[in-house]
Short mmCIF file of C-alpha atoms and ligand atoms in Angstrom, two decimals:
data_model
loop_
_atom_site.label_atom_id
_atom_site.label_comp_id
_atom_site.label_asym_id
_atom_site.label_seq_id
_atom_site.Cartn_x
_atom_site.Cartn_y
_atom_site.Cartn_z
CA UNK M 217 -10.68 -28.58 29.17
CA UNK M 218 -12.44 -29.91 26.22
CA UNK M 219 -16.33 -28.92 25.76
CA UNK M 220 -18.05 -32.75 24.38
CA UNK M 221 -20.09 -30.84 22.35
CA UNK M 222 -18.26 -29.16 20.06
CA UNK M 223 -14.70 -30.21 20.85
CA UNK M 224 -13.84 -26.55 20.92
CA UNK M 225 -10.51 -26.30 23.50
CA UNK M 226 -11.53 -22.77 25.03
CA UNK M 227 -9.31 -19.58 24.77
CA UNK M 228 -6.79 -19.48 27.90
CA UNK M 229 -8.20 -15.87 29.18
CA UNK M 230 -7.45 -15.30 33.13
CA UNK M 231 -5.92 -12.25 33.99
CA UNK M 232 -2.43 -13.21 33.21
CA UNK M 233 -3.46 -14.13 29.56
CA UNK M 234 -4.04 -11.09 27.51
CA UNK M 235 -6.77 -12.88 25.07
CA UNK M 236 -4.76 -11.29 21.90
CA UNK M 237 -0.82 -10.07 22.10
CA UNK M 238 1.18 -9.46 19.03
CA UNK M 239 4.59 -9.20 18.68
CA UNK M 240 6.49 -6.83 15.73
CA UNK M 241 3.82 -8.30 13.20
CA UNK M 242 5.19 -7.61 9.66
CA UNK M 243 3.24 -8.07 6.85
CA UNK M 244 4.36 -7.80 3.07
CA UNK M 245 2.84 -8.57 -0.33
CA UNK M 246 5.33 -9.18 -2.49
CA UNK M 247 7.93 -6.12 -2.47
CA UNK M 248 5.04 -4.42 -0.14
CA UNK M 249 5.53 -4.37 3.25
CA UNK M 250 2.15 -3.26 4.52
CA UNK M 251 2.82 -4.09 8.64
CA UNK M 252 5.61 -2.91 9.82
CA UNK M 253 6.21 -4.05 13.66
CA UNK M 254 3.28 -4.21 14.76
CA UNK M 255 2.91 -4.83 18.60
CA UNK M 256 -0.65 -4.97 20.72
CA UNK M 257 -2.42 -6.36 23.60
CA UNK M 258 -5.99 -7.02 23.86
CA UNK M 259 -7.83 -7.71 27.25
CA UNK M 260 -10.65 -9.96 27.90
CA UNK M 261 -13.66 -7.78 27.48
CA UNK M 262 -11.85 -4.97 26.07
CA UNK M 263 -12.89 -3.10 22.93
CA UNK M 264 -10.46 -1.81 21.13
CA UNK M 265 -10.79 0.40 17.82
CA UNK M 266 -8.26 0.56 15.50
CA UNK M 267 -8.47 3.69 13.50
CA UNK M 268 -6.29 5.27 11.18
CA UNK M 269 -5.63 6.42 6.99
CA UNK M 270 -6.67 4.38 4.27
CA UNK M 271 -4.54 2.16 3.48
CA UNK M 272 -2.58 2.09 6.55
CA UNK M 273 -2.70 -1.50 7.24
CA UNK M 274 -5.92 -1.71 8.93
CA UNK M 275 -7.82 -4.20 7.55
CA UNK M 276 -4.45 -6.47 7.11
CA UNK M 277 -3.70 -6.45 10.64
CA UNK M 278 -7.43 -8.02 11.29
CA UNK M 279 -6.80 -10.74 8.37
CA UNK M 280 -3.54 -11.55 10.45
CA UNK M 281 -5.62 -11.95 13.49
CA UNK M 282 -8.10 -14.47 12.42
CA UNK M 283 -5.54 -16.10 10.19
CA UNK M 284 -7.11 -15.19 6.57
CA UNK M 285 -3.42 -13.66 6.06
CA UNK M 286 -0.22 -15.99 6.88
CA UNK M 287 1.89 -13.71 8.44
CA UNK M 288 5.68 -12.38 6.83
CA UNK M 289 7.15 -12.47 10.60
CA UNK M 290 6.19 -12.01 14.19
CA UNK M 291 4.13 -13.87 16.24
CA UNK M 292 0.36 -13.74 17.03
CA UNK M 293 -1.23 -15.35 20.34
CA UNK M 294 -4.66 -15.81 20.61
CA UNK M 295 -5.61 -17.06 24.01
CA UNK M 296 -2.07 -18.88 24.22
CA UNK M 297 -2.45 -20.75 20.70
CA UNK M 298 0.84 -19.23 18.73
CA UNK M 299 -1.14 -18.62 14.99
CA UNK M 300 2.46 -19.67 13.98
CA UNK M 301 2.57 -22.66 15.86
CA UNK M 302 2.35 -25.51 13.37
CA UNK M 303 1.11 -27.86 15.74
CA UNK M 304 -2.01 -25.25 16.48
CA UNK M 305 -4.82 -25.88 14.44
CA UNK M 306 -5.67 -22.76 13.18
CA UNK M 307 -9.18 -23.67 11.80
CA UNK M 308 -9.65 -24.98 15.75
CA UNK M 309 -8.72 -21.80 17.01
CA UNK M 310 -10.65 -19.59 14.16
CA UNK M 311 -13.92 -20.96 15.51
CA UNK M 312 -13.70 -18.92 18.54
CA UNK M 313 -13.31 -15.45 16.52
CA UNK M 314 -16.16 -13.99 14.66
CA UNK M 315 -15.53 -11.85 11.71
CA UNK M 316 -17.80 -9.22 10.13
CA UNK M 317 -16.88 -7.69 7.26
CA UNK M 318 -17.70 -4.40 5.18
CA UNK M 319 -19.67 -6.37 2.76
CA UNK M 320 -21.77 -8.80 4.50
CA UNK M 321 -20.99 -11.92 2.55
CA UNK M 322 -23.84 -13.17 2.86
CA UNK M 323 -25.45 -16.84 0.82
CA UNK M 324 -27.74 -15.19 -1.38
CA UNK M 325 -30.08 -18.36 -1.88
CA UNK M 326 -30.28 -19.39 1.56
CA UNK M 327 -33.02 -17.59 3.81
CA UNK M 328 -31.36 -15.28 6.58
CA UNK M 329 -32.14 -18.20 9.00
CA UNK M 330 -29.89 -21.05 7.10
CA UNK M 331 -27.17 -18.69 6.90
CA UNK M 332 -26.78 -18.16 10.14
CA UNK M 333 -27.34 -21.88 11.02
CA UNK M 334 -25.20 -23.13 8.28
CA UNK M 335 -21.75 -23.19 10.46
CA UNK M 336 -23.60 -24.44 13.88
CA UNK M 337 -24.59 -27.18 11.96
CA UNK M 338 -21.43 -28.01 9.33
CA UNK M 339 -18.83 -27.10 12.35
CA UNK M 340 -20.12 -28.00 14.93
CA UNK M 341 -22.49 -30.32 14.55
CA UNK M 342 -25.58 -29.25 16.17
CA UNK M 343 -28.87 -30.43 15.14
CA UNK M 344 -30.83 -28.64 12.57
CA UNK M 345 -33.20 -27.65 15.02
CA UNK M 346 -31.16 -27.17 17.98
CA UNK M 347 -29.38 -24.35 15.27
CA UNK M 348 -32.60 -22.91 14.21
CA UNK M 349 -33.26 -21.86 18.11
CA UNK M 350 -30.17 -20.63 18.65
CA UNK M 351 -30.26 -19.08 15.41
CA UNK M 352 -33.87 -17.29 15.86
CA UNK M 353 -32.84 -16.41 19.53
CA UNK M 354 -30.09 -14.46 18.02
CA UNK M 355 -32.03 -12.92 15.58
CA UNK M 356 -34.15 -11.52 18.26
CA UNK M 357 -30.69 -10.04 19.76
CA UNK M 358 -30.31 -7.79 16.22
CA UNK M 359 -33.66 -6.91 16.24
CA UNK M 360 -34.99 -9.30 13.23
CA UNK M 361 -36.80 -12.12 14.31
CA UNK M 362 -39.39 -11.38 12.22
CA UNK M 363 -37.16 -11.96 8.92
CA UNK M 364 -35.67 -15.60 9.75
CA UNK M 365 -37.08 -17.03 6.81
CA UNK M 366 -36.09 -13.90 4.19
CA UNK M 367 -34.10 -13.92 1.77
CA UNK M 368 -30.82 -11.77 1.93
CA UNK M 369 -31.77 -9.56 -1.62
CA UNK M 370 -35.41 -8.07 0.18
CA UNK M 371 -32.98 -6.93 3.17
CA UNK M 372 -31.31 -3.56 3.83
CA UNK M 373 -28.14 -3.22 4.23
CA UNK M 374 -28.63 -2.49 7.90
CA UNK M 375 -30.68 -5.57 8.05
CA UNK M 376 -27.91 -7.18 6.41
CA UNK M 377 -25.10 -6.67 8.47
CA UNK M 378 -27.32 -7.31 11.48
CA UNK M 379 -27.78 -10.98 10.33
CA UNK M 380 -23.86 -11.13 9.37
CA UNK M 381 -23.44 -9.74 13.07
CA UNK M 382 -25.82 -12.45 14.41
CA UNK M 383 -24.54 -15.55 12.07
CA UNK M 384 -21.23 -14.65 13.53
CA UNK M 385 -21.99 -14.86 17.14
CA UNK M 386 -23.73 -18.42 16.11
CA UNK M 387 -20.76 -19.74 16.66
CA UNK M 388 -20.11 -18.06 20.36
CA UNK M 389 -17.22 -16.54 19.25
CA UNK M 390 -14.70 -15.35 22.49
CA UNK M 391 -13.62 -12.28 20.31
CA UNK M 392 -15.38 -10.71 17.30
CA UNK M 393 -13.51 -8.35 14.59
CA UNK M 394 -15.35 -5.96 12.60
CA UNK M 395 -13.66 -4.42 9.69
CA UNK M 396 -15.52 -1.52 8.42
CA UNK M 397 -18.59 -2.77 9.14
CA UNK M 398 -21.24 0.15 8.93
CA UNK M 399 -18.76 1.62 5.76
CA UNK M 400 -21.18 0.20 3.27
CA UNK M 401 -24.36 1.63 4.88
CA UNK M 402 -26.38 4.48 4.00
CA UNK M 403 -25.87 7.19 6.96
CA UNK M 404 -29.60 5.95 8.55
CA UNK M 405 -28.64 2.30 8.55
CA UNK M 406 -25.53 3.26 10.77
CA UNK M 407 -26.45 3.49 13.75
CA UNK M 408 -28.80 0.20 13.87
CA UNK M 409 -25.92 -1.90 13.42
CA UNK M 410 -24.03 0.34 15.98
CA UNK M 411 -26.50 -0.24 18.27
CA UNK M 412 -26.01 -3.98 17.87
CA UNK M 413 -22.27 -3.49 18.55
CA UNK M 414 -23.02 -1.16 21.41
CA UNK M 415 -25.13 -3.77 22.98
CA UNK M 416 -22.04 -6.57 22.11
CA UNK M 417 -19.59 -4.35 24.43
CA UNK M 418 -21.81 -3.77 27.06
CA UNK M 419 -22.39 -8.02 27.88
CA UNK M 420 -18.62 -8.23 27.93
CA UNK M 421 -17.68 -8.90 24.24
CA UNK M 422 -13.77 -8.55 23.25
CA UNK M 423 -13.98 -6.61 19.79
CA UNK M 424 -11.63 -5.22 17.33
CA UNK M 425 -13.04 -2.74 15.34
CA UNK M 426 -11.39 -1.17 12.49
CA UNK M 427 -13.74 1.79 12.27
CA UNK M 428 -14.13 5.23 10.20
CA UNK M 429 -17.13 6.24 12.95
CA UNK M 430 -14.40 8.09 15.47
CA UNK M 431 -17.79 9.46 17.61
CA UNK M 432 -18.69 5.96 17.72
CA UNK M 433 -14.79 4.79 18.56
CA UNK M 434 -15.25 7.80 20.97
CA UNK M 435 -18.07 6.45 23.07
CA UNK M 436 -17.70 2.74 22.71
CA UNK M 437 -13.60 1.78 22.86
CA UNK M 438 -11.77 0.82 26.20
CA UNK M 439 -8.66 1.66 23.88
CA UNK M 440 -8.23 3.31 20.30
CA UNK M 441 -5.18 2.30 18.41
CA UNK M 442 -3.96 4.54 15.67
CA UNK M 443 -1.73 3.12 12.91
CA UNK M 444 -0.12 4.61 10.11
CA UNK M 445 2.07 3.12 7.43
CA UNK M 446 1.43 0.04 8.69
CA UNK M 447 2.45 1.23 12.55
CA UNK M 448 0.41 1.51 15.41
CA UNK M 449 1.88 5.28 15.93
CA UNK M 450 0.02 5.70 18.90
CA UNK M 451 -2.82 4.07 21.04
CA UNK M 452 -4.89 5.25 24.10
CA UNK M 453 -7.86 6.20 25.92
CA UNK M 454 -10.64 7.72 23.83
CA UNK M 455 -10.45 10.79 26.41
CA UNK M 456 -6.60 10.80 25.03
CA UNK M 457 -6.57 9.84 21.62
CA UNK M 458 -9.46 12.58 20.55
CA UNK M 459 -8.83 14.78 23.23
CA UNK M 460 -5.00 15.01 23.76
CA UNK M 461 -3.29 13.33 20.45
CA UNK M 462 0.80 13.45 20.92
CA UNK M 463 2.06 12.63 17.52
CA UNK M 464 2.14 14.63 15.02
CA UNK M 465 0.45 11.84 12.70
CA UNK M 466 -2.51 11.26 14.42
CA UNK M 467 -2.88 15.33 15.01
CA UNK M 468 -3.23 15.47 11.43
CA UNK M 469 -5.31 12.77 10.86
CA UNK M 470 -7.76 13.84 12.94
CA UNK M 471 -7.80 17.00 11.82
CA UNK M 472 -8.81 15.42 8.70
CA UNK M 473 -12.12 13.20 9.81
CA UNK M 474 -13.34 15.12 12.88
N1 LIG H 95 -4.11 -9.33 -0.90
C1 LIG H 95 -3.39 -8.24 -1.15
N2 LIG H 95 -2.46 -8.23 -2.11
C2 LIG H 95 -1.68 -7.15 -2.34
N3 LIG H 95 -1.77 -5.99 -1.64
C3 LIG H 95 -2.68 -5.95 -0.66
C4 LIG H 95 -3.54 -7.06 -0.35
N4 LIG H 95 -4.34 -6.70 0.69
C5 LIG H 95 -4.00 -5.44 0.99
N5 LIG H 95 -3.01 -4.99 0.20
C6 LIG H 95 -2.39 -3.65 0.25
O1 LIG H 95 -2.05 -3.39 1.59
C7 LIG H 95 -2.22 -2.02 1.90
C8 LIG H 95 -3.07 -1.91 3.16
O2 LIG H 95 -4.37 -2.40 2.86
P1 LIG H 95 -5.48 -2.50 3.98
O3 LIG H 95 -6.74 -2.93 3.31
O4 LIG H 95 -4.98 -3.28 5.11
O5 LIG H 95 -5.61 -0.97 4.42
P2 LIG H 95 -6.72 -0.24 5.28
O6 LIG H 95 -6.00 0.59 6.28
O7 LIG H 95 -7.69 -1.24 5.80
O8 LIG H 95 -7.39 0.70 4.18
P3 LIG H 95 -8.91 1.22 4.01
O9 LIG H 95 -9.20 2.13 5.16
O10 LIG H 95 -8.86 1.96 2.71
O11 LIG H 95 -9.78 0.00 3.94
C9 LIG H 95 -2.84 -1.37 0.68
O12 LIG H 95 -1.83 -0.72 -0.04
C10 LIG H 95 -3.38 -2.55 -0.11
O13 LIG H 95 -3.36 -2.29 -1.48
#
C-alpha cells in the first residue's frame, strides 16, 4: 500500500517478516575482508545491541544495513526489499531507517530546527511549516524545545546528539541504527542521550545499536550480538550474554570492558 503523502511503500513487518534478516554477509575492502558470514534476524520492536572489539566489523555491518556500504556477497532484507535487488530502490527503502552516528553530522549554519526539517521538506515534501511542527514536537521528545532556533556550535554534545536523534526520527523511520552514539560524549552527557534511546525502545522502536555502554546493552537490549573478526561469535539474552557467556571470545572480551 502506498502512503499519498510521501509515496513511501511501508516495510512488510507481520510476524512472518523478520523486519531485518541477513544472510552470510561478507564484507571486504580491497584484500580486507572485514565481514565474514555474517547471519542475523531482527524482530519488529526488538532492540538489539551489537557489541564486540574494535575493529571487529561493527560499524561495517550497520553501513551494510542502511546501504552506505555495497555489500562483497550475501544478501540483506529489510522488510522484504532484497538491498541487492536491483530493481529495489535503495534510496526508497533508506527513508524508512534512521541513522545516528558517533559524530553528529550535524549542518553547522542551519539552526537545530532547519536541520531537522531539512529532509521532511527535500524528501518528502512537506510544507515548511507542516516540518517545523513536526520538527519542534520532536524536539520536545529529546528534551530541547527550547533550542529550535540554536545554532549547532552553542550546543553540547549531549544536546547535539539529541537533535541528530530527533532529525532522524523526522523522517518516521521503521528502524533506527545507532553506531556509537554516546562514544563522543563526556561521561555526564551519556546518559541524556541514553535516556532518549531508553524512551525510543520503550514506544516500540526496532534499534540496532552498536554500543561500548554494556550496562546500558544490559538493561535496554531484547538481544545482544557479539561479533568478532568480523563474526557474530555469539548472540543472546542480556541475562546470557553478561551473565553466562559460552565462547571463549566473548569470555575474554568481557573480561576486558566490565
Ligand atoms: N571504508 C573503509 N576502507 C577500508 N577499510 C575500512 C573501511 N571502513 C572500515 N574499514 C576497516 O574495517 C575494519 C572494521 O572497521 P569497523 O569500523 O567496522 O570496526 P568497529 O568494530 O566498528 O570498530 P570500532 O569499535 O573501533 O569503531 C577495520 O579494520 C577498518 O579499518
Amino acid at each position: 500500500m502506498t502512503n499519498p503523502e510521501t509515496s513511501t511503500i511501508p516495510l512488510v513487518t507481520d510476524d512472518e517478516t523478520n523486519v531485518i534478516r541477513i544472510e552470510n554477509l561478507h564484507k571486504s575492502f580491497g584484500e580486507h575482508e572485514v565481514l565474514r558470514g555474517v547471519n542475523a534476524e531482527v524482530k519488529s520492536g526488538e532492540v538489539v545491541c551489537v557489541i564486540g572489539p574494535s575493529g571487529s566489523g561493527k560499524s561495517t555491518l550497520l553501513r551494510c544495513i542502511n546501504g552506505l556500504e555495497t555489500i562483497t556477497s550475501g544478501n540483506i532484507w529489510l522488510g522484504g526489499y532484497n538491498l541487492s535487488d536491483e530493481k529495489v530502490d535503495l534510496n526508497e527503502v533508506r527513508k524508512h531507517v534512521g541513522m545516528v552516528f558517533q559524530h553528529f553530522n550535524l549542518f553547522p549554519n542551519m539552526t537545530v530546527v532547519e536541520n531537522i526539517t531539512l529532509a521532511p521538506i527535500q524528501v518528502k515534501k512537506y510544507s515548511d511549516d507542516r516540518a517545523r511542527k513536526e520538527a519542534l514536537e520532536l524536539l520536545r521528545r529529546v528534551g530541547l524545545e527550547d533550542k529550535a532556533d540554536a545554532r549547532p556550535a552553542s550546543l553540547s554534545g549531549g544536546q547535539k546528539q539529541r537533535v541528530a536523534i530527533a532529525r532522524a526520527l523526522a523522517m518516521n523511520p521503521e528502524i533506527m541504527l545507532f553506531d556509537e552514539a554516546t562514544s563522543a560524549l563526556d561521561p555526564e552527557m551519556v546518559g541524556e542521550v541514553l535516556g532518549v534511546i531508553r524512551s525510543l525502545a520503550d514506544e516500540g522502536m526496532t534499534m540496532v545499536l552498536v554500543t561500548h555502554e554494556m550496562g546500558f546493552a544490559r538493561e535496554v537490549a531484547d538481544r545482544v550480538a557479539f561479533i568478532d573478526a568480523g563474526v557474530i561469535q555469539e548472540h543472546g539474552s542480556p541475562e546470557d550474554i553478561f551473565g553466562a557467556p559460552k565462547s571463549p571470545r566473548l569470555k575474554d572480551f568481557l573480561s576486558k570492558v566490565l
